[in-house]
Short mmCIF file of C-alpha atoms and ligand atoms in Angstrom, two decimals:
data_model
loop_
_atom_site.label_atom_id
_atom_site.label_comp_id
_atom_site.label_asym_id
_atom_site.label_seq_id
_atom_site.Cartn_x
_atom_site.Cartn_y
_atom_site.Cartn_z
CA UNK A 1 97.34 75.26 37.26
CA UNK A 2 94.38 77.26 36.13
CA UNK A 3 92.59 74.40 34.85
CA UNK A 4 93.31 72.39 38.52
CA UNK A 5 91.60 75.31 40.01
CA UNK A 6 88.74 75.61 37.34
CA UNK A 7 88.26 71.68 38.17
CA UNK A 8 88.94 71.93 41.91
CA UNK A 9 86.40 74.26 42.36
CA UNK A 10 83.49 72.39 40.45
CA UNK A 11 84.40 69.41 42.49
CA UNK A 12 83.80 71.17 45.49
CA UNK A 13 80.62 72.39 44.02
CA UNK A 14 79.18 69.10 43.02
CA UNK A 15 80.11 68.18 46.40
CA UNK A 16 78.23 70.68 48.06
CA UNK A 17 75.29 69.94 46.07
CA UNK A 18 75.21 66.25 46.89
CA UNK A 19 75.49 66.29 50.61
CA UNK A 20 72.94 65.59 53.07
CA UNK A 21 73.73 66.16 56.34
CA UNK A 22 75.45 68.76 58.17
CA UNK A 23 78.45 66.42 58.96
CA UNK A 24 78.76 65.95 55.67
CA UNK A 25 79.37 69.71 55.13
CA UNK A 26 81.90 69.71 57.67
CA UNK A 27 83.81 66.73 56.92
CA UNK A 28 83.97 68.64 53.29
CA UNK A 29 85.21 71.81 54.98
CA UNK A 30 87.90 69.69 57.26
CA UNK A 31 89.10 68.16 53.66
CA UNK A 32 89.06 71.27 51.45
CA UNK A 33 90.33 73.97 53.57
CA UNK A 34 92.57 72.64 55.82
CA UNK A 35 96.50 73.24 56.00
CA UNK A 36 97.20 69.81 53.86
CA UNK A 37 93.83 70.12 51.59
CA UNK A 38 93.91 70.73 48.08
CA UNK A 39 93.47 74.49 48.29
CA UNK A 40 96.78 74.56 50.13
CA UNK A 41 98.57 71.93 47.82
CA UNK A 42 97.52 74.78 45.09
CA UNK A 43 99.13 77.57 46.79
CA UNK A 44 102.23 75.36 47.60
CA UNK A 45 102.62 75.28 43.88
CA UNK A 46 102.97 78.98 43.58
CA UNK A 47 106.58 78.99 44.63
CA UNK A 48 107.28 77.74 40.82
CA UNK A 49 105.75 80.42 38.86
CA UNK A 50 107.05 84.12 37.98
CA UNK A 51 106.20 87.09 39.93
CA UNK A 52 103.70 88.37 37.55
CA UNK A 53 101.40 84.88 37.01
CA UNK A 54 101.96 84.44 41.04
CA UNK A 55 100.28 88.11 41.51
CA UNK A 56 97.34 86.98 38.96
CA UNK A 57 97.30 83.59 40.40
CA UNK A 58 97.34 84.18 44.24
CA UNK A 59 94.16 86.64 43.33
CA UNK A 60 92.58 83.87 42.29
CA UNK A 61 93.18 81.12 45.01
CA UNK A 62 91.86 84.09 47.40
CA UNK A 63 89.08 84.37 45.34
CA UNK A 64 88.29 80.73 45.29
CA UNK A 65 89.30 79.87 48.88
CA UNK A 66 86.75 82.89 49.65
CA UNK A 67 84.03 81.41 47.29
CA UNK A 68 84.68 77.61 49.02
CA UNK A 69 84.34 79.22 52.38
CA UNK A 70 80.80 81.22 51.40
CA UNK A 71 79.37 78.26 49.51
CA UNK A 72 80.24 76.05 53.06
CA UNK A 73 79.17 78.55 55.42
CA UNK A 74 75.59 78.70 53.35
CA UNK A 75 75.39 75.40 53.34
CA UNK A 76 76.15 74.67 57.56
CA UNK A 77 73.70 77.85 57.82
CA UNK A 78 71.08 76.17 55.92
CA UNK A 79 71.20 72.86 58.25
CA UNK A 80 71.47 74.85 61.52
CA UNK A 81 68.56 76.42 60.56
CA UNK A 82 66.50 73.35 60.01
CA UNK A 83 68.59 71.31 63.28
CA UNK A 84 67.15 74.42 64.74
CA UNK A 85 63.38 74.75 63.28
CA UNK A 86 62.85 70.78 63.99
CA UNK A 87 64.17 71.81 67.59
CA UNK A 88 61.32 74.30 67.84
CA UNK A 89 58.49 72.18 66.25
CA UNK A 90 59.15 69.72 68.87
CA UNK A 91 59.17 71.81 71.78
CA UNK A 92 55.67 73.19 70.46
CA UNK A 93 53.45 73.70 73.07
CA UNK A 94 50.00 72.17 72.21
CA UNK A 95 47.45 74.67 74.29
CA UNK A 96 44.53 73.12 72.58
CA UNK A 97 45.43 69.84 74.26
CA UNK A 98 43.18 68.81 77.91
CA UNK A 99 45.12 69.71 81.02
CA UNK A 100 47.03 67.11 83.10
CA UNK A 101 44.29 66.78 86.58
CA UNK A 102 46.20 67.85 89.05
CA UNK A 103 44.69 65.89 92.23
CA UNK A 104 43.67 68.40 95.02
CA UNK A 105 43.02 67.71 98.52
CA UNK A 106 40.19 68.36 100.51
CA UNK A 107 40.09 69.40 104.10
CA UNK A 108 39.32 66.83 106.99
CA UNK A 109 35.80 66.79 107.71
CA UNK A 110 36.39 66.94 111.69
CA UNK A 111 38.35 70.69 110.69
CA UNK A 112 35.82 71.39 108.37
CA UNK A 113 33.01 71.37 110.84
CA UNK A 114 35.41 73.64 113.55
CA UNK A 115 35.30 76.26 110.86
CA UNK A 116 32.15 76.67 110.34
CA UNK A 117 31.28 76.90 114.17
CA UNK A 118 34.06 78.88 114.59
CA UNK A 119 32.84 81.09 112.13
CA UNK A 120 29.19 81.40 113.42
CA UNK A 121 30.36 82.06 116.30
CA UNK A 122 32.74 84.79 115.34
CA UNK A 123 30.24 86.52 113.59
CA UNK A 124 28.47 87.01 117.09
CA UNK A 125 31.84 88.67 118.60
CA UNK A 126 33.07 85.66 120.36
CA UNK A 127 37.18 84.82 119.88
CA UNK A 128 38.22 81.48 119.33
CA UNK A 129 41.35 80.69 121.73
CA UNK A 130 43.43 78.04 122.39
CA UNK A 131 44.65 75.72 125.14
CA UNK A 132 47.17 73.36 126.15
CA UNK A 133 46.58 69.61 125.49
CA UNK A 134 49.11 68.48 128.73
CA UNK A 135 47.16 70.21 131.17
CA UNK A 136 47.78 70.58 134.95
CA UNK A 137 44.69 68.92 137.32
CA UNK A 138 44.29 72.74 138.79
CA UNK A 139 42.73 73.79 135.34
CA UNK A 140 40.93 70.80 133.89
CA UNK A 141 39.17 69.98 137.50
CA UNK A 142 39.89 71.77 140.69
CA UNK A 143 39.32 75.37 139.45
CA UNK A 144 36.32 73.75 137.52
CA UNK A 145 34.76 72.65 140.99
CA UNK A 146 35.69 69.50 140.40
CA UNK A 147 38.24 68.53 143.79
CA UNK A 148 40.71 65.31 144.35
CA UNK A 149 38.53 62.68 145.16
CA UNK A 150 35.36 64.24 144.30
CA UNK A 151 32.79 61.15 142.22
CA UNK A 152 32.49 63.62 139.33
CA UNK A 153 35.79 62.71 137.78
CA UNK A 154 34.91 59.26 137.73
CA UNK A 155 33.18 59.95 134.64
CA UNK A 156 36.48 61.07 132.76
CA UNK A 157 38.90 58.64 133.25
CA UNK A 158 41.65 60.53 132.43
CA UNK A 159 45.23 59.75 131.38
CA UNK A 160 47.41 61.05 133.95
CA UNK A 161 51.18 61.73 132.75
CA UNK A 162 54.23 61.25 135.59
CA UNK A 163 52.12 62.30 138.51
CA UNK A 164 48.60 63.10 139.10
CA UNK A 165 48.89 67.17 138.90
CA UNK A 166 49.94 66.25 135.03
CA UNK A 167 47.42 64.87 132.76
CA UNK A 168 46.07 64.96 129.05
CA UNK A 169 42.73 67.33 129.75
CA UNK A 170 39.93 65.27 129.35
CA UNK A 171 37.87 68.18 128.50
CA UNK A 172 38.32 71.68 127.07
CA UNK A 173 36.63 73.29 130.00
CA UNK A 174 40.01 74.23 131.65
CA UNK A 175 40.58 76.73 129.06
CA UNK A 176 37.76 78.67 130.71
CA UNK A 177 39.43 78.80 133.64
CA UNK A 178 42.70 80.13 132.09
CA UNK A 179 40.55 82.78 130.06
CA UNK A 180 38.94 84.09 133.05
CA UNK A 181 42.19 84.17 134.92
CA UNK A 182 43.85 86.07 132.19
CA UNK A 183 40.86 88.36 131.67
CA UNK A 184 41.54 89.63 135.68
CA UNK A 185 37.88 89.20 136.74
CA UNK A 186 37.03 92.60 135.54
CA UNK A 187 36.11 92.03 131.74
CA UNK A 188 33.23 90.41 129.77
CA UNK A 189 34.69 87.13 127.72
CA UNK A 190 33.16 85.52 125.07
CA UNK A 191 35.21 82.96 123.66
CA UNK A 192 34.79 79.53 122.05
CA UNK A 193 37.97 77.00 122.40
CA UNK A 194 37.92 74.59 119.74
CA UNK A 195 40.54 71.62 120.89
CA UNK A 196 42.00 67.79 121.12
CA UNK A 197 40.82 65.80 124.31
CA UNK A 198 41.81 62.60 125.77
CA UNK A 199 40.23 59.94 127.96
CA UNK A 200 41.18 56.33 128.70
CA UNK A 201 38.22 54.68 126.63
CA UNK A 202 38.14 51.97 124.44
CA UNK A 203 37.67 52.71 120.79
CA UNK A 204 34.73 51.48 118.94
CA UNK A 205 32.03 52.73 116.73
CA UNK A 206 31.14 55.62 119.46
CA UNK A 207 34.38 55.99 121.58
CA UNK A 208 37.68 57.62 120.67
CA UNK A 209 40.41 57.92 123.06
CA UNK A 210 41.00 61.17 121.74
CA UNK A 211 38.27 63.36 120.35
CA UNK A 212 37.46 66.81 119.41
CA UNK A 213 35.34 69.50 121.89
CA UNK A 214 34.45 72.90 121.35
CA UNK A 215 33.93 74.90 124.13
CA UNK A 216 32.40 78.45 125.19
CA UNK A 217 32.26 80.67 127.83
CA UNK A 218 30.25 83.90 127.69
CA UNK A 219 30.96 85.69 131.10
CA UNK A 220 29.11 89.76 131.31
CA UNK A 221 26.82 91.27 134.06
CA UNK A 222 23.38 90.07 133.79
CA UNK A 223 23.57 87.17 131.94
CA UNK A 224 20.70 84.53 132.48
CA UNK A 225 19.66 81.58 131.25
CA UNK A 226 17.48 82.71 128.57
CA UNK A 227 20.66 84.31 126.79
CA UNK A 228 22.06 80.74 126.36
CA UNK A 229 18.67 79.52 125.07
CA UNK A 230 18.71 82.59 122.78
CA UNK A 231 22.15 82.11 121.94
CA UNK A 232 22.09 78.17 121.12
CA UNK A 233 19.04 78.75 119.50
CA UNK A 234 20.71 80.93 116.66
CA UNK A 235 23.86 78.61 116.75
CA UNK A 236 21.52 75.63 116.14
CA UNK A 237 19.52 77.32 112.87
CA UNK A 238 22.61 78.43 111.17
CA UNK A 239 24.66 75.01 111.30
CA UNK A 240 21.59 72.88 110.80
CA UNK A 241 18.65 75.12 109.50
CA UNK A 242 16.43 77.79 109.66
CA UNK A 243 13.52 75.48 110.50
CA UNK A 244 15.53 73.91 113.56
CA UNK A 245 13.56 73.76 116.90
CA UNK A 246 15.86 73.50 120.44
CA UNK A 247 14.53 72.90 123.68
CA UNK A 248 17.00 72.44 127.34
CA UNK A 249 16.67 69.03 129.84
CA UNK A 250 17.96 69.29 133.45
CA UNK A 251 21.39 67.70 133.70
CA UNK A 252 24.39 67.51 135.73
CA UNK A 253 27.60 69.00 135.72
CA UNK A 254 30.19 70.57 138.53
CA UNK A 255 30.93 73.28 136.97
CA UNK A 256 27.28 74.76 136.20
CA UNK A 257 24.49 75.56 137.80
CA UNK A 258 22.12 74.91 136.58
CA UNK A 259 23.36 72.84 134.19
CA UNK A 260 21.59 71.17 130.63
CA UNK A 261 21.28 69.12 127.87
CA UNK A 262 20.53 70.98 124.65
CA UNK A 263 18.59 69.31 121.83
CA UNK A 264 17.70 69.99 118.73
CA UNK A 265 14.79 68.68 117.01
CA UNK A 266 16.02 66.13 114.46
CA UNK A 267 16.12 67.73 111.18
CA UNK A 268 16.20 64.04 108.91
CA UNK A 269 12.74 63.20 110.21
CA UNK A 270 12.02 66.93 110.96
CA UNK A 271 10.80 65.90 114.35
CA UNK A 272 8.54 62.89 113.32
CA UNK A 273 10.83 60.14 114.77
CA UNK A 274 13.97 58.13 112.57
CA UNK A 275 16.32 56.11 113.61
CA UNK A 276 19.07 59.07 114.09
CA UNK A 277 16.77 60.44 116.78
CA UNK A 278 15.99 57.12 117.97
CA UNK A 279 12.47 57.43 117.30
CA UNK A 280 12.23 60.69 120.08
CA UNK A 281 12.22 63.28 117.34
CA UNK A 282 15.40 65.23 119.56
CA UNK A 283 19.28 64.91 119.02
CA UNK A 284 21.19 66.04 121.76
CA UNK A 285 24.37 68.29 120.78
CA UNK A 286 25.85 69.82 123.84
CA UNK A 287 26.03 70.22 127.74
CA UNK A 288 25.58 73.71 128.88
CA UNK A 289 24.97 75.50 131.93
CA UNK A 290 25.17 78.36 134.03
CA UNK A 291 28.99 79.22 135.37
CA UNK A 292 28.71 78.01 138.66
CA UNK A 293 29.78 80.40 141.23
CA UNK A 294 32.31 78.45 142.69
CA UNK A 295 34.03 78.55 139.21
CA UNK A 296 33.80 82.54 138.83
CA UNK A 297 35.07 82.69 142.47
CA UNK A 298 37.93 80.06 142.31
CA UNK A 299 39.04 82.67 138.14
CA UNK A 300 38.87 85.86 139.82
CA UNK A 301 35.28 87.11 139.07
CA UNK A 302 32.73 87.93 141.67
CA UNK A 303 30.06 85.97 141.30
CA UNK A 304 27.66 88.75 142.53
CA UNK A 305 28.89 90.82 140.33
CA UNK A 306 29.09 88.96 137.33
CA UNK A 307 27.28 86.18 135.67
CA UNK A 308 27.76 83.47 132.64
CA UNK A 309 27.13 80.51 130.50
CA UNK A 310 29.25 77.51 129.34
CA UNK A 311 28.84 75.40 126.87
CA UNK A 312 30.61 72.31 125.29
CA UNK A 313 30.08 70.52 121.98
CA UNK A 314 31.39 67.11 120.71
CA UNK A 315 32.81 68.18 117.17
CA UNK A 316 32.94 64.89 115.71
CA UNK A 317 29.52 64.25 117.28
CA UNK A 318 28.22 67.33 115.17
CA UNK A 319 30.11 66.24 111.91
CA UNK A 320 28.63 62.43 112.43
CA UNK A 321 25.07 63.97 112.64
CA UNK A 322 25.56 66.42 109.80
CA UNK A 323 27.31 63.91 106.95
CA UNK A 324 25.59 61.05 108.43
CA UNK A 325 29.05 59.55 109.47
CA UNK A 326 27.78 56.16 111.77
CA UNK A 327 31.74 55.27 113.46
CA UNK A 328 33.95 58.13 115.27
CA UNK A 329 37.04 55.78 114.02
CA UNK A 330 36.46 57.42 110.76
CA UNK A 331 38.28 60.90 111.83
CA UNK A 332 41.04 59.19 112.62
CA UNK A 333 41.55 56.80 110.02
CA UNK A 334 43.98 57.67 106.56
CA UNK A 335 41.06 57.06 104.22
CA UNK A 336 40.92 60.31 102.99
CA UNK A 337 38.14 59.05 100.82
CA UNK A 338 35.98 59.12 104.41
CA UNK A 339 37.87 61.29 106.89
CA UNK A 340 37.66 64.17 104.30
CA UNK A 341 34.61 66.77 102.87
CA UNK A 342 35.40 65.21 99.30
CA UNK A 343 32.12 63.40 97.78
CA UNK A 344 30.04 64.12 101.37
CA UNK A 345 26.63 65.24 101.53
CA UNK A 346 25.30 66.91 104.38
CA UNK A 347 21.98 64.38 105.89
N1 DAH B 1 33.14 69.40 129.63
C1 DAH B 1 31.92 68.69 129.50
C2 DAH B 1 32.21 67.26 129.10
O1 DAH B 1 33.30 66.98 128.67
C3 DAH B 1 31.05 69.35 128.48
C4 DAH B 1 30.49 70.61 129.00
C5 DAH B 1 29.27 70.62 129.67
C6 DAH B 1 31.17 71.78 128.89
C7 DAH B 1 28.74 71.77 130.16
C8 DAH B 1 30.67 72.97 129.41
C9 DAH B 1 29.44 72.92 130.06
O2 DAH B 1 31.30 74.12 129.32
O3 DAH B 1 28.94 74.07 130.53
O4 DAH B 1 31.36 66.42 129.21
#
């Protein structure tokens, strides 16, 4: 029985030392140590000897069974260990390798241009507030001087929605008259109102039926005409340079009095004459004016009393002169390759 041991044993060992793989090892174990493996078959044969070679004999099954189980255990160790090295050499993270580009946006031209007004403006105290786009006729005309039937709203032919009190403002002007009529007629405003407008034209290279404005109100005692000059004339130099020139023409509108067209003097021909300025050496950016009375009146303000100026821009006006952008349909198109900041230079 001794000698079935002794040769059991080195079996088991050569075994061992030829496997490969850690099945292997535990296909081995499943054979050798289990209830009907020859480790058992061994101890079954106990029952025939005498107490005293069963005492000497059982010591060294124990010994062997223990010796199988170490030599097994060493070897599943050893093939966790490299299941578990390989494991980690795969997952190695290669920082020396170039990044994945992530792609980034960019912001839409039309917004970008807001901001920077907006901020220009901020930076001289004025807030930027906003209005409602489905606007009742009392705000976006009558208030503004503008009354049913008057000519003047000819030239916004506006989209009215259900009835005619209910329309989509064709201008951002009514949010003057709000502001006011919040304000109470008893404080200074200065506010600019950046904001959507509508009007039933048909799109083409210079028409949008909806477009962008951005309007201001300053409203104090004292104010005159020369503080809008002033005022525009600092506005112009910091969106389009420091060597901008601005000059007023007479113009028309309801709700000033009197009431202008402010140009700048073209900064790609720097006044000489191009075909942006259409050979005149001015662009014109705005309409402006003095708050007419009847407007102060008809928001709660005295008109002797206090005194103010109004402007309005055409945003997508001022981005198409600044990034030399030739068709409005370009905002408002999903060609983010156009409609955004990304790869534009300013003219
Ligand atoms: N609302 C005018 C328009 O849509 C633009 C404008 C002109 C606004 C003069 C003003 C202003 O506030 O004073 O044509």
């Amino acid at each position: 029985m001794k000698e079935k041991m002794n040769a059991l044993k080195v079996e088991i060992e050569e075994k061992l030392g030829s496997v490969t793989t850690k099945k292997e090892v535990i296909d081995l174990k499943n054979n050798y140590l289990s209830k009907k493996g020859p480790i058992s078959e061994l101890s079954g044969m106990m029952r025939e000897l005498s107490n005293e070679e069963k005492r000497e004999f059982g010591k060294s099954l124990n010994e062997l069974k223990t010796e199988v189980n170490r030599l097994i255990q060493e070897k599943l160790t050893y093939y966790e260990e490299e299941e578990l090295n390989k494991k980690l050499a795969s997952e190695q993270i290669d920082i020396t390798l170039p990044a994945t580009k992530i792609p980034v946006g960019a912001p839409n031209i039309l917004e970008h241009i807001v901001e920077e007004v907006e901020e220009v403006f901020m930076s001289m105290g004025y807030d930027v507030v906003d209005g409602p786009e489905v606007e009742e006729d009392k705000y976006n005309f009558e208030l503004l001087n503008i009354p049913k039937g008057h000519p003047a709203r000819d030239a916004q032919d506006t989209f009215y929605i259900e009835d005619e009190n209910i329309l989509l403002r064709s201008q951002t002007s009514p949010v003057q008259a709000r502001t006011m009529l919040a304000a109470g007629g008893n404080k200074p405003i200065r506010m600019i109102c950046p904001g959507k407008t509508y009007r039933r034209d048909a799109d083409d290279a210079t028409h949008s039926h909806q477009f962008m404005q951005i309007e201001g109100l300053l409203v104090d005692k004292n104010i005159s005409l020369s503080d809008l000059k002033g005022t525009f004339d600092v506005i112009a130099k910091k969106l389009f340079g420091e060597d901008i020139e601005t000059r007023f023409r007479p113009s028309y509108y309801q709700f000033t009095e009197p009431s202008v067209e402010t140009d700048i003097s073209c900064f790609a021909c720097k006044g000489h004459g191009c075909s942006l300025c259409k050979n005149t050496g001015w662009i014109t950016v705005s309409g402006a004016g003095m708050v007419h009375p009847n407007v102060l009146k008809n928001c709660g303000y005295d008109p002797k009393e206090w005194t103010g100026f109004a402007f309005g821009f055409g945003a997508e006006r001022l981005a198409m002169l600044k990034y030399g952008i030739h068709d409005i349909r370009t905002f408002y198109q999903t060609d983010l390759r156009e409609s955004s900041v990304f790869d534009r230079k300013e003219v």
